[in-house]
Amino acid sequence: MHGRSDVAGLVEHLNDRGFIHQISDPGLERMLEQQRTACYAGFDPSDSSLHLGHLIPIIGLMHFQRYGHRPIAVIGGATGMIGDPSGRDRERTLMSIDLIRSHERSIQRQLEHFLNFDDTETGAIMVNNYDWTHPYSYLDFLREIGKHFSVNTMISKESVRMRLESRDQGISYTEFSYQILQAFDFHHLWKTNGCKVQIGGSDQWGNITAGIDLNRRLGGEQLYGITFPLLMTASGRKFGKSEGNAVWLDPIRTKPYELFQYFIQTDDKDVIRFLKLFTFLDLKEIAELEILVRDEPQTREAQKILASEVTRLIHGEAGLQTADGSTRILFGDEPICNYTDSILNRVFSDTPSGNLPKEHLEQDLTVVNAMVASGMCGSKGEARRLVSSGGFYINNIRETDPTRILTVNDLASDTIMVLRSGKKRYFIIRFSG
RNA sequence: GGGGAGAUACCCAAGCGGCCAAAGGGGGCAGACUGUAAAUCUGUUGGCUGACGCCUUCGGAGGUUCGAAUCCUCCUCUCCCCA
């Protein structure tokens, strides 16, 4: 616990750090200063891992906890069975129940380590909306909850309207009903945990306000919502994508090293904004870094701190150490030689690789053949082009002769050869005896 | 149901009998410059080959021709207009 409940101004704090896109009601600020409440964010089990996009609501919850409120992480076991139409231009395919349940377990494990689940008043709790949605019968739900929703309002929500206007996609009754379920969650959490705040991405606005309205109709208190801005990078790409793929929190799917790299490559124009969002550094410290970015951008101090902080937050100190160690080998500019297999295996554990019998090194393995065998190049022509353009390296030493015969002297360790294309695309070949 | 337009490589898009492995742009991959940045400039972007060259590719199946992405027939799909 970081006892910060004495510090007023959570909303102001969040706003200064760039978390706030919309607030449902200006009264939120005063309410949060006058009472302890709970704040929830929902996480859909649509995949077996959370990704960087989920980090914003997670850190949002952490800020609430630091300011003396109880964070509630809601696993969308029920809503995940239905499919949120928000931000989707087409109907989703329903996932099997088994798959949803298994996703729930894995994202639950991921969420556990970001929040304190102690027994205090600000201890986080994790719940699954399946638990309170599932017992309802269809008829009871329609009578007790559905009656409070006007279809006229429901079809005016952005997520639904977009799909109604799209001629060929449309929207199923199932997805249309989604907002009712999420609204019911908010009401339920208010009733059972006194939760008065929901946070989420900007696409969640309609769902959040649906919950606020429902609670009012059922005679409950005034509830509040905050949405976060949609994060874009300065170059106009969606934040959290690397080569089109999501950057995952799961260390198997995205290695700590790759996560570290993702952030170290942050654009100067983005790095300060991201430091505010993804780290807990004081704004004062961040302001100093901002000056450094302006005066000495080449040191990339801000990027290094951002990458370290986020890697530590997600993968812990040990994860940061391996990421940092790998970075030194990969970007140290030294030839890679005289290493042990075990060190290189760790550094390159997620690197695409190929296997070859060790005898090939005694025969006629050419540079070009090695490039194709490792999977680095799809054809010999492509391999030759790469070498002649000067973008190919073996063990970090530029290789210029595509026909050279490789020998054991070209190994970086007992059995591993490290190939590199351009500045940072690595491939390795393991030579098995 | 009637009428029209179209389907080309990762994407968009030119080509409309041989000079087409197919213009141009985007994207990708490299190089230079840099800070593992941005911008810019350069090269490259079907396969095999050291190279001549050969092989596969222009929605699908046939056909005409010495020769077809280009012409003909049928089929499949997409879009637009009118009912």
Short mmCIF file of C-alpha atoms (C1' of nucleotides) in Angstrom, two decimals:
data_model
loop_
_atom_site.label_atom_id
_atom_site.label_comp_id
_atom_site.label_asym_id
_atom_site.label_seq_id
_atom_site.Cartn_x
_atom_site.Cartn_y
_atom_site.Cartn_z
CA MET A 1 0.00 0.00 0.00
CA HIS A 2 1.17 3.45 -0.86
CA GLY A 3 -0.76 5.58 1.55
CA ARG A 4 -1.81 8.44 -0.61
CA SER A 5 -5.36 8.89 0.64
CA ASP A 6 -4.34 12.12 2.31
CA VAL A 7 -3.54 13.67 -1.04
CA ALA A 8 -6.57 15.26 -2.56
CA GLY A 9 -7.29 15.44 -6.22
CA LEU A 10 -7.33 12.04 -7.87
CA VAL A 11 -9.25 13.38 -10.84
CA GLU A 12 -6.82 16.21 -11.25
CA HIS A 13 -3.96 13.75 -10.90
CA LEU A 14 -5.39 11.49 -13.60
CA ASN A 15 -6.05 14.43 -15.81
CA ASP A 16 -2.49 15.73 -15.47
CA ARG A 17 -1.21 12.32 -16.50
CA GLY A 18 -3.38 12.20 -19.58
CA PHE A 19 -5.80 9.52 -18.50
CA ILE A 20 -9.02 11.38 -18.97
CA HIS A 21 -10.98 11.59 -22.17
CA GLN A 22 -14.49 11.99 -20.82
CA ILE A 23 -16.04 12.21 -17.37
CA SER A 24 -19.72 11.50 -16.96
CA ASP A 25 -20.35 14.15 -14.35
CA PRO A 26 -18.17 16.90 -12.85
CA GLY A 27 -19.44 15.93 -9.41
CA LEU A 28 -17.08 12.96 -9.53
CA GLU A 29 -14.13 15.01 -8.35
CA ARG A 30 -15.83 16.12 -5.15
CA MET A 31 -17.34 12.70 -4.48
CA LEU A 32 -13.94 11.02 -4.67
CA GLU A 33 -12.45 13.46 -2.19
CA GLN A 34 -15.24 13.05 0.29
CA GLN A 35 -15.62 9.32 0.42
CA ARG A 36 -13.91 6.05 -0.16
CA THR A 37 -15.54 4.17 -2.94
CA ALA A 38 -14.72 1.42 -5.33
CA CYS A 39 -13.82 1.70 -8.95
CA TYR A 40 -14.15 -1.01 -11.52
CA ALA A 41 -12.79 -1.88 -14.90
CA GLY A 42 -13.87 -4.83 -16.95
CA PHE A 43 -11.66 -7.27 -18.84
CA ASP A 44 -13.10 -9.50 -21.51
CA PRO A 45 -11.76 -13.04 -21.79
CA SER A 46 -11.52 -12.72 -25.54
CA ASP A 47 -7.94 -13.94 -25.55
CA SER A 48 -5.67 -15.86 -23.24
CA SER A 49 -3.56 -12.82 -22.50
CA LEU A 50 -4.03 -9.14 -21.90
CA HIS A 51 -2.05 -6.76 -24.07
CA LEU A 52 -0.60 -3.28 -23.78
CA GLY A 53 -3.96 -1.70 -24.50
CA HIS A 54 -5.26 -3.16 -21.25
CA LEU A 55 -2.49 -1.52 -19.31
CA ILE A 56 -4.29 1.82 -19.19
CA PRO A 57 -7.33 0.59 -17.24
CA ILE A 58 -5.04 -1.53 -15.06
CA ILE A 59 -2.87 1.44 -14.17
CA GLY A 60 -6.04 3.47 -13.78
CA LEU A 61 -7.16 1.02 -11.11
CA MET A 62 -3.74 1.21 -9.47
CA HIS A 63 -4.06 4.99 -9.20
CA PHE A 64 -7.46 4.60 -7.57
CA GLN A 65 -5.96 2.17 -5.08
CA ARG A 66 -3.13 4.56 -4.28
CA TYR A 67 -5.65 7.28 -3.66
CA GLY A 68 -7.53 5.20 -1.12
CA HIS A 69 -10.25 3.59 -3.17
CA ARG A 70 -10.96 -0.06 -3.74
CA PRO A 71 -10.21 -1.35 -7.21
CA ILE A 72 -12.41 -4.04 -8.64
CA ALA A 73 -11.22 -6.04 -11.60
CA VAL A 74 -14.17 -7.60 -13.34
CA ILE A 75 -13.60 -10.61 -15.51
CA GLY A 76 -16.21 -10.59 -18.24
CA GLY A 77 -17.19 -14.23 -18.09
CA ALA A 78 -20.77 -13.36 -18.97
CA THR A 79 -20.25 -10.40 -21.27
CA GLY A 80 -17.50 -12.31 -23.05
CA MET A 81 -20.07 -14.93 -23.99
CA ILE A 82 -22.11 -12.26 -25.76
CA GLY A 83 -19.53 -10.05 -27.45
CA ASP A 84 -19.22 -6.30 -27.13
CA PRO A 85 -20.13 -4.57 -30.41
CA SER A 86 -18.19 -1.44 -29.35
CA GLY A 87 -15.52 -0.51 -31.81
CA ARG A 88 -16.33 -3.50 -33.98
CA ASP A 89 -17.60 -3.09 -37.48
CA ARG A 90 -18.72 -6.67 -37.75
CA GLU A 91 -20.44 -9.34 -35.74
CA ARG A 92 -18.11 -11.51 -33.68
CA THR A 93 -18.02 -15.24 -33.86
CA LEU A 94 -18.99 -16.71 -30.54
CA MET A 95 -16.21 -18.49 -28.72
CA SER A 96 -16.73 -21.86 -27.13
CA ILE A 97 -17.56 -21.79 -23.44
CA ASP A 98 -14.51 -23.89 -22.59
CA LEU A 99 -12.24 -21.46 -24.33
CA ILE A 100 -13.79 -18.52 -22.51
CA ARG A 101 -13.34 -20.24 -19.17
CA SER A 102 -9.71 -20.97 -19.87
CA HIS A 103 -9.10 -17.38 -20.94
CA GLU A 104 -10.71 -16.18 -17.73
CA ARG A 105 -8.24 -18.15 -15.68
CA SER A 106 -5.21 -16.84 -17.49
CA ILE A 107 -6.13 -13.17 -17.53
CA GLN A 108 -7.12 -13.45 -13.90
CA ARG A 109 -3.59 -14.63 -13.10
CA GLN A 110 -2.17 -11.68 -15.03
CA LEU A 111 -4.34 -9.14 -13.28
CA GLU A 112 -3.46 -10.50 -9.85
CA HIS A 113 0.01 -9.13 -9.81
CA PHE A 114 -0.82 -5.50 -10.57
CA LEU A 115 -3.02 -4.83 -7.57
CA ASN A 116 -2.87 -5.41 -3.84
CA PHE A 117 -5.50 -7.87 -2.78
CA ASP A 118 -5.03 -7.38 0.94
CA ASP A 119 -7.74 -7.27 3.55
CA THR A 120 -7.76 -3.51 4.01
CA GLU A 121 -10.44 -1.11 2.91
CA THR A 122 -8.55 -0.47 -0.28
CA GLY A 123 -7.75 -4.09 -0.99
CA ALA A 124 -8.52 -4.99 -4.56
CA ILE A 125 -11.07 -7.61 -5.40
CA MET A 126 -11.54 -9.65 -8.51
CA VAL A 127 -14.95 -10.87 -9.55
CA ASN A 128 -16.52 -12.54 -12.55
CA ASN A 129 -19.76 -11.17 -13.91
CA TYR A 130 -20.78 -14.67 -14.90
CA ASP A 131 -21.43 -15.32 -11.22
CA TRP A 132 -24.25 -12.82 -10.90
CA THR A 133 -25.55 -12.91 -14.44
CA HIS A 134 -25.74 -16.64 -14.83
CA PRO A 135 -28.42 -17.34 -12.15
CA TYR A 136 -30.92 -15.01 -13.79
CA SER A 137 -33.59 -16.59 -15.91
CA TYR A 138 -34.30 -14.97 -19.22
CA LEU A 139 -37.82 -14.00 -18.19
CA ASP A 140 -36.78 -12.53 -14.87
CA PHE A 141 -34.00 -10.57 -16.49
CA LEU A 142 -36.34 -9.11 -19.10
CA ARG A 143 -38.91 -8.18 -16.46
CA GLU A 144 -36.54 -6.74 -13.89
CA ILE A 145 -33.78 -5.25 -15.97
CA GLY A 146 -34.83 -5.13 -19.59
CA LYS A 147 -37.89 -3.09 -18.74
CA HIS A 148 -35.66 -0.17 -17.80
CA PHE A 149 -34.05 0.06 -21.19
CA SER A 150 -35.53 2.02 -24.02
CA VAL A 151 -34.67 0.51 -27.37
CA ASN A 152 -34.80 4.05 -28.72
CA THR A 153 -31.86 4.95 -26.51
CA MET A 154 -30.06 1.71 -27.12
CA ILE A 155 -30.05 2.08 -30.89
CA SER A 156 -28.70 5.59 -30.62
CA LYS A 157 -25.48 4.39 -28.96
CA GLU A 158 -22.48 4.72 -31.24
CA SER A 159 -21.64 1.02 -31.21
CA VAL A 160 -25.14 0.00 -32.26
CA ARG A 161 -25.82 2.87 -34.61
CA MET A 162 -22.71 2.17 -36.65
CA ARG A 163 -23.83 -1.38 -37.21
CA LEU A 164 -27.41 -0.43 -38.00
CA GLU A 165 -26.16 1.97 -40.63
CA SER A 166 -23.89 -0.62 -42.16
CA ARG A 167 -26.02 -2.40 -44.71
CA ASP A 168 -24.18 -5.63 -45.03
CA GLN A 169 -23.03 -6.19 -41.46
CA GLY A 170 -25.95 -5.45 -39.23
CA ILE A 171 -26.02 -6.55 -35.61
CA SER A 172 -27.47 -9.61 -33.95
CA TYR A 173 -29.93 -9.40 -31.12
CA THR A 174 -27.22 -10.99 -28.99
CA GLU A 175 -24.68 -8.22 -29.43
CA PHE A 176 -27.41 -5.62 -29.34
CA SER A 177 -28.16 -6.78 -25.80
CA TYR A 178 -24.58 -6.39 -24.67
CA GLN A 179 -24.99 -2.94 -23.14
CA ILE A 180 -27.74 -4.22 -20.87
CA LEU A 181 -25.45 -6.82 -19.38
CA GLN A 182 -22.63 -4.39 -18.79
CA ALA A 183 -25.06 -1.86 -17.34
CA PHE A 184 -26.30 -4.54 -15.00
CA ASP A 185 -22.73 -5.21 -13.85
CA PHE A 186 -22.33 -1.64 -12.76
CA HIS A 187 -25.60 -1.69 -10.87
CA HIS A 188 -24.71 -5.00 -9.26
CA LEU A 189 -21.26 -3.80 -8.16
CA TRP A 190 -22.81 -0.68 -6.68
CA LYS A 191 -25.31 -2.76 -4.75
CA THR A 192 -22.85 -5.33 -3.48
CA ASN A 193 -19.66 -3.29 -3.13
CA GLY A 194 -20.73 0.31 -3.17
CA CYS A 195 -18.82 0.75 -6.40
CA LYS A 196 -19.60 4.16 -7.85
CA VAL A 197 -17.03 4.55 -10.58
CA GLN A 198 -16.37 2.67 -13.78
CA ILE A 199 -13.37 3.29 -15.98
CA GLY A 200 -12.68 2.08 -19.48
CA GLY A 201 -11.52 2.92 -22.96
CA SER A 202 -13.29 5.62 -24.91
CA ASP A 203 -15.28 2.98 -26.77
CA GLN A 204 -16.85 2.03 -23.45
CA TRP A 205 -18.64 5.33 -23.00
CA GLY A 206 -22.01 4.02 -24.15
CA ASN A 207 -21.81 0.97 -21.95
CA ILE A 208 -20.77 2.99 -18.92
CA THR A 209 -23.53 5.55 -19.29
CA ALA A 210 -26.02 2.73 -19.77
CA GLY A 211 -25.00 1.49 -16.32
CA ILE A 212 -25.32 4.93 -14.79
CA ASP A 213 -28.83 5.29 -16.22
CA LEU A 214 -29.89 1.84 -15.12
CA ASN A 215 -28.76 2.43 -11.57
CA ARG A 216 -30.72 5.64 -11.41
CA ARG A 217 -33.85 3.97 -12.72
CA LEU A 218 -33.53 1.24 -10.13
CA GLY A 219 -33.43 3.89 -7.44
CA GLY A 220 -29.70 3.72 -6.80
CA GLU A 221 -27.15 6.44 -6.18
CA GLN A 222 -25.49 8.63 -8.74
CA LEU A 223 -22.72 6.66 -10.43
CA TYR A 224 -19.78 7.98 -12.42
CA GLY A 225 -17.67 7.01 -15.36
CA ILE A 226 -14.30 7.94 -16.77
CA THR A 227 -13.08 7.01 -20.20
CA PHE A 228 -9.49 7.03 -21.34
CA PRO A 229 -8.31 8.46 -24.63
CA LEU A 230 -7.67 6.15 -27.53
CA LEU A 231 -3.91 5.98 -27.68
CA MET A 232 -2.29 6.72 -31.01
CA THR A 233 1.41 7.10 -31.63
CA ALA A 234 2.72 10.29 -33.17
CA SER A 235 3.11 8.51 -36.48
CA GLY A 236 -0.58 7.72 -36.47
CA ARG A 237 -0.39 4.06 -35.56
CA LYS A 238 -2.42 2.40 -32.91
CA PHE A 239 -0.48 2.20 -29.71
CA GLY A 240 0.55 -1.28 -28.58
CA LYS A 241 1.02 -2.89 -31.95
CA SER A 242 4.33 -4.13 -33.15
CA GLU A 243 4.41 -4.99 -36.83
CA GLY A 244 0.67 -5.32 -36.71
CA ASN A 245 0.68 -7.73 -33.78
CA ALA A 246 -0.46 -6.89 -30.30
CA VAL A 247 2.22 -6.55 -27.67
CA TRP A 248 1.12 -9.06 -25.05
CA LEU A 249 1.60 -9.04 -21.32
CA ASP A 250 2.15 -12.80 -21.45
CA PRO A 251 5.94 -13.33 -21.44
CA ILE A 252 5.57 -16.38 -23.65
CA ARG A 253 3.78 -14.48 -26.37
CA THR A 254 5.81 -11.29 -26.07
CA LYS A 255 9.21 -11.77 -24.46
CA PRO A 256 10.23 -9.26 -21.80
CA TYR A 257 12.99 -8.29 -24.19
CA GLU A 258 10.51 -7.53 -26.97
CA LEU A 259 8.39 -5.48 -24.64
CA PHE A 260 11.47 -3.57 -23.56
CA GLN A 261 12.35 -3.00 -27.21
CA TYR A 262 8.87 -1.82 -28.03
CA PHE A 263 9.18 0.98 -25.53
CA ILE A 264 12.81 1.83 -26.16
CA GLN A 265 11.82 2.59 -29.73
CA THR A 266 9.20 5.09 -28.65
CA ASP A 267 9.13 8.28 -30.70
CA ASP A 268 10.42 11.41 -28.97
CA LYS A 269 7.04 12.95 -29.53
CA ASP A 270 5.33 10.18 -27.56
CA VAL A 271 7.76 9.34 -24.81
CA ILE A 272 6.71 11.98 -22.28
CA ARG A 273 3.03 11.22 -22.75
CA PHE A 274 3.74 7.52 -22.25
CA LEU A 275 5.85 8.11 -19.16
CA LYS A 276 2.87 9.83 -17.60
CA LEU A 277 0.51 7.04 -18.51
CA PHE A 278 2.59 3.94 -17.94
CA THR A 279 4.89 4.77 -15.07
CA PHE A 280 4.42 6.12 -11.59
CA LEU A 281 7.25 8.62 -11.81
CA ASP A 282 6.46 12.04 -10.34
CA LEU A 283 5.39 14.63 -12.83
CA LYS A 284 8.37 16.62 -11.60
CA GLU A 285 10.79 13.89 -12.64
CA ILE A 286 9.00 13.54 -15.94
CA ALA A 287 9.33 17.27 -16.53
CA GLU A 288 13.09 16.94 -16.08
CA LEU A 289 13.16 14.13 -18.60
CA GLU A 290 11.18 16.29 -20.97
CA ILE A 291 13.94 18.88 -20.88
CA LEU A 292 16.47 16.13 -21.53
CA VAL A 293 14.51 14.90 -24.54
CA ARG A 294 14.56 18.41 -25.89
CA ASP A 295 18.24 19.18 -25.21
CA GLU A 296 19.90 15.81 -25.59
CA PRO A 297 17.54 13.58 -27.52
CA GLN A 298 20.36 11.30 -28.61
CA THR A 299 20.89 9.95 -25.10
CA ARG A 300 17.30 8.60 -25.18
CA GLU A 301 17.24 8.70 -21.42
CA ALA A 302 13.44 9.02 -21.35
CA GLN A 303 12.98 5.98 -23.58
CA LYS A 304 15.33 3.92 -21.42
CA ILE A 305 13.46 4.81 -18.26
CA LEU A 306 10.10 4.20 -19.88
CA ALA A 307 11.18 0.79 -21.15
CA SER A 308 12.72 -0.19 -17.82
CA GLU A 309 9.77 0.94 -15.75
CA VAL A 310 7.17 -0.79 -17.87
CA THR A 311 9.19 -3.98 -18.17
CA ARG A 312 9.63 -4.06 -14.41
CA LEU A 313 5.93 -3.37 -13.84
CA ILE A 314 4.87 -6.24 -16.06
CA HIS A 315 7.66 -8.79 -15.67
CA GLY A 316 9.31 -7.81 -12.43
CA GLU A 317 12.95 -7.12 -11.66
CA ALA A 318 14.10 -10.47 -13.09
CA GLY A 319 12.30 -9.84 -16.36
CA LEU A 320 13.92 -6.44 -16.61
CA GLN A 321 17.37 -7.94 -16.02
CA THR A 322 17.06 -10.45 -18.84
CA ALA A 323 15.62 -7.85 -21.17
CA ASP A 324 18.43 -5.49 -20.36
CA GLY A 325 21.10 -8.19 -20.71
CA SER A 326 19.75 -9.19 -24.08
CA THR A 327 19.72 -5.60 -25.19
CA ARG A 328 23.39 -5.24 -24.35
CA ILE A 329 24.38 -8.27 -26.40
CA LEU A 330 22.13 -7.38 -29.29
CA PHE A 331 22.89 -3.69 -29.48
CA GLY A 332 26.33 -3.65 -27.89
CA ASP A 333 27.95 -3.38 -31.31
CA GLU A 334 30.53 -6.01 -30.36
CA PRO A 335 31.06 -9.18 -32.36
CA ILE A 336 29.21 -12.04 -30.72
CA CYS A 337 31.83 -14.67 -29.93
CA ASN A 338 33.09 -16.81 -27.11
CA TYR A 339 29.68 -17.01 -25.49
CA THR A 340 28.22 -20.14 -23.97
CA ASP A 341 25.24 -21.87 -25.47
CA SER A 342 23.17 -21.26 -22.38
CA ILE A 343 23.61 -17.51 -22.42
CA LEU A 344 22.84 -17.26 -26.11
CA ASN A 345 19.91 -19.60 -25.80
CA ARG A 346 18.44 -17.31 -23.20
CA VAL A 347 19.06 -14.15 -25.18
CA PHE A 348 17.71 -15.65 -28.37
CA SER A 349 15.03 -17.85 -26.85
CA ASP A 350 12.31 -16.15 -28.85
CA THR A 351 14.36 -15.61 -31.97
CA PRO A 352 13.32 -17.50 -35.08
CA SER A 353 15.76 -20.32 -35.59
CA GLY A 354 16.70 -23.19 -37.77
CA ASN A 355 18.49 -26.45 -36.99
CA LEU A 356 21.21 -28.08 -39.02
CA PRO A 357 23.41 -31.11 -38.41
CA LYS A 358 26.86 -30.04 -37.33
CA GLU A 359 28.51 -32.01 -40.17
CA HIS A 360 27.29 -29.37 -42.59
CA LEU A 361 29.88 -27.03 -41.16
CA GLU A 362 32.58 -29.42 -42.28
CA GLN A 363 31.12 -29.69 -45.74
CA ASP A 364 29.90 -26.98 -48.02
CA LEU A 365 27.42 -24.82 -46.16
CA THR A 366 27.46 -21.47 -47.91
CA VAL A 367 26.37 -18.19 -46.42
CA VAL A 368 23.34 -18.13 -48.71
CA ASN A 369 22.27 -21.66 -47.78
CA ALA A 370 22.58 -20.85 -44.10
CA MET A 371 20.36 -17.84 -44.56
CA VAL A 372 17.66 -19.92 -46.19
CA ALA A 373 18.04 -22.79 -43.72
CA SER A 374 17.56 -20.49 -40.74
CA GLY A 375 14.29 -19.28 -42.14
CA MET A 376 15.64 -15.76 -42.41
CA CYS A 377 15.17 -15.69 -46.17
CA GLY A 378 12.49 -17.35 -48.22
CA SER A 379 14.66 -17.94 -51.24
CA LYS A 380 18.25 -17.86 -52.30
CA GLY A 381 17.57 -14.85 -54.47
CA GLU A 382 16.31 -12.93 -51.49
CA ALA A 383 19.36 -14.00 -49.48
CA ARG A 384 21.74 -12.84 -52.20
CA ARG A 385 20.00 -9.51 -52.46
CA LEU A 386 20.32 -8.98 -48.74
CA VAL A 387 24.04 -9.75 -48.72
CA SER A 388 24.77 -7.55 -51.71
CA SER A 389 22.87 -4.66 -50.15
CA GLY A 390 25.22 -4.83 -47.20
CA GLY A 391 22.54 -5.63 -44.65
CA PHE A 392 23.63 -9.07 -43.56
CA TYR A 393 25.71 -9.95 -40.51
CA ILE A 394 27.04 -13.12 -38.93
CA ASN A 395 27.65 -12.76 -35.21
CA ASN A 396 27.30 -9.01 -35.69
CA ILE A 397 30.05 -8.88 -38.33
CA ARG A 398 28.99 -7.77 -41.78
CA GLU A 399 29.21 -10.55 -44.34
CA THR A 400 29.80 -9.57 -47.93
CA ASP A 401 30.42 -12.87 -49.72
CA PRO A 402 27.28 -14.91 -50.31
CA THR A 403 29.26 -17.95 -51.46
CA ARG A 404 31.68 -18.22 -48.55
CA ILE A 405 31.78 -21.64 -46.94
CA LEU A 406 31.00 -21.53 -43.23
CA THR A 407 33.03 -23.48 -40.70
CA VAL A 408 33.12 -24.02 -36.94
CA ASN A 409 35.06 -20.79 -36.69
CA ASP A 410 31.88 -18.95 -37.56
CA LEU A 411 30.06 -20.17 -34.46
CA ALA A 412 29.30 -17.69 -31.70
CA SER A 413 29.24 -20.42 -29.08
CA ASP A 414 29.56 -24.21 -29.13
CA THR A 415 26.62 -24.79 -31.41
CA ILE A 416 25.00 -21.45 -32.21
CA MET A 417 25.46 -19.07 -35.09
CA VAL A 418 23.81 -15.67 -34.96
CA LEU A 419 22.54 -14.18 -38.21
CA ARG A 420 21.24 -10.65 -38.47
CA SER A 421 19.39 -8.75 -41.15
CA GLY A 422 19.63 -5.00 -41.04
CA LYS A 423 19.91 -3.36 -37.65
CA LYS A 424 17.79 -5.59 -35.51
CA ARG A 425 16.25 -8.65 -37.09
CA TYR A 426 17.99 -11.67 -35.64
CA PHE A 427 17.89 -15.34 -36.61
CA ILE A 428 19.93 -18.15 -35.21
CA ILE A 429 21.03 -21.54 -36.40
CA ARG A 430 21.58 -24.33 -33.95
CA PHE A 431 24.03 -26.96 -35.11
CA SER A 432 23.23 -30.24 -33.46
CA GLY A 433 25.86 -32.88 -33.20
"C1'" G B 1 -36.10 -9.23 -63.09
"C1'" G B 2 -33.67 -5.27 -66.64
"C1'" G B 3 -29.15 -2.47 -67.77
"C1'" G B 4 -24.01 -1.29 -66.91
"C1'" A B 5 -18.89 -1.75 -64.74
"C1'" G B 6 -15.21 -4.80 -62.99
"C1'" A B 7 -11.82 -9.20 -61.16
"C1'" U B 8 -3.86 -7.90 -62.58
"C1'" A B 9 1.62 -9.60 -58.00
"C1'" C B 10 1.15 -8.08 -50.24
"C1'" C B 11 -2.56 -3.61 -51.20
"C1'" C B 12 -4.23 0.23 -54.73
"C1'" A B 13 -3.71 0.63 -59.81
"C1'" A B 14 -1.84 0.87 -65.33
"C1'" G B 15 -1.49 -2.36 -69.42
"C1'" C B 16 -5.83 -4.25 -73.91
"C1'" G B 17 -1.92 -9.48 -79.49
"C1'" G B 18 4.67 -10.06 -79.37
"C1'" C B 19 9.38 -4.97 -76.89
"C1'" C B 20 5.24 -7.95 -70.07
"C1'" A B 21 7.86 -11.14 -64.59
"C1'" A B 22 3.99 -7.04 -66.18
"C1'" A B 23 4.25 1.01 -65.57
"C1'" G B 24 3.17 3.99 -61.20
"C1'" G B 25 1.98 4.53 -55.99
"C1'" G B 26 1.56 2.37 -51.12
"C1'" G B 27 3.48 -1.20 -47.99
"C1'" G B 28 7.73 -4.54 -47.02
"C1'" C B 29 13.06 -5.44 -46.87
"C1'" A B 30 17.87 -3.37 -47.00
"C1'" G B 31 21.72 0.88 -47.59
"C1'" A B 32 23.22 6.08 -46.46
"C1'" C B 33 22.38 9.83 -42.74
"C1'" U B 34 21.29 9.29 -37.36
"C1'" G B 35 19.92 8.51 -31.50
"C1'" U B 36 17.93 0.98 -31.94
"C1'" A B 37 14.03 8.18 -33.33
"C1'" A B 38 11.48 11.16 -37.04
"C1'" A B 39 12.18 13.13 -41.83
"C1'" U B 40 14.93 12.53 -46.30
"C1'" C B 41 17.62 10.18 -50.22
"C1'" U B 42 19.18 5.36 -52.71
"C1'" G B 43 18.60 0.28 -53.95
"C1'" U B 44 15.38 -3.82 -53.94
"C1'" U B 45 10.58 -6.38 -53.85
"C1'" G B 46 7.85 -14.35 -58.18
"C1'" G B 47 11.24 -19.02 -58.22
"C1'" C B 48 15.91 -21.58 -59.85
"C1'" U B 49 20.86 -19.90 -61.84
"C1'" G B 50 27.59 -16.97 -61.26
"C1'" A B 51 25.47 -15.61 -65.84
"C1'" C B 52 22.94 -16.60 -70.89
"C1'" G B 53 18.55 -18.56 -69.76
"C1'" C B 54 14.64 -21.56 -67.94
"C1'" C B 55 10.07 -22.28 -64.94
"C1'" U B 56 5.33 -20.44 -62.53
"C1'" U B 57 2.05 -15.99 -62.40
"C1'" C B 58 -2.67 -11.35 -64.55
"C1'" G B 59 -10.64 -14.60 -61.06
"C1'" G B 60 -11.68 -20.23 -63.05
"C1'" A B 61 -12.19 -23.67 -67.29
"C1'" G B 62 -11.77 -24.16 -72.33
"C1'" G B 63 -10.73 -22.09 -77.38
"C1'" U B 64 -8.46 -18.86 -81.53
"C1'" U B 65 -3.23 -17.71 -82.76
"C1'" C B 66 3.54 -19.04 -84.61
"C1'" G B 67 2.59 -16.08 -80.03
"C1'" A B 68 -2.54 -14.01 -75.09
"C1'" A B 69 -2.80 -10.36 -68.90
"C1'" U B 70 -4.49 -8.57 -73.68
"C1'" C B 71 -9.23 -11.73 -78.70
"C1'" C B 72 -13.62 -15.55 -78.34
"C1'" U B 73 -16.98 -19.01 -75.33
"C1'" C B 74 -18.77 -20.70 -70.78
"C1'" C B 75 -18.50 -20.36 -65.45
"C1'" U B 76 -17.66 -17.98 -60.51
"C1'" C B 77 -17.57 -13.68 -57.68
"C1'" U B 78 -17.83 -8.18 -56.73
"C1'" C B 79 -19.77 -3.29 -57.48
"C1'" C B 80 -23.26 0.44 -59.57
"C1'" C B 81 -27.98 2.09 -61.76
"C1'" C B 82 -33.23 1.00 -62.85
"C1'" A B 83 -37.54 -2.09 -61.22
#
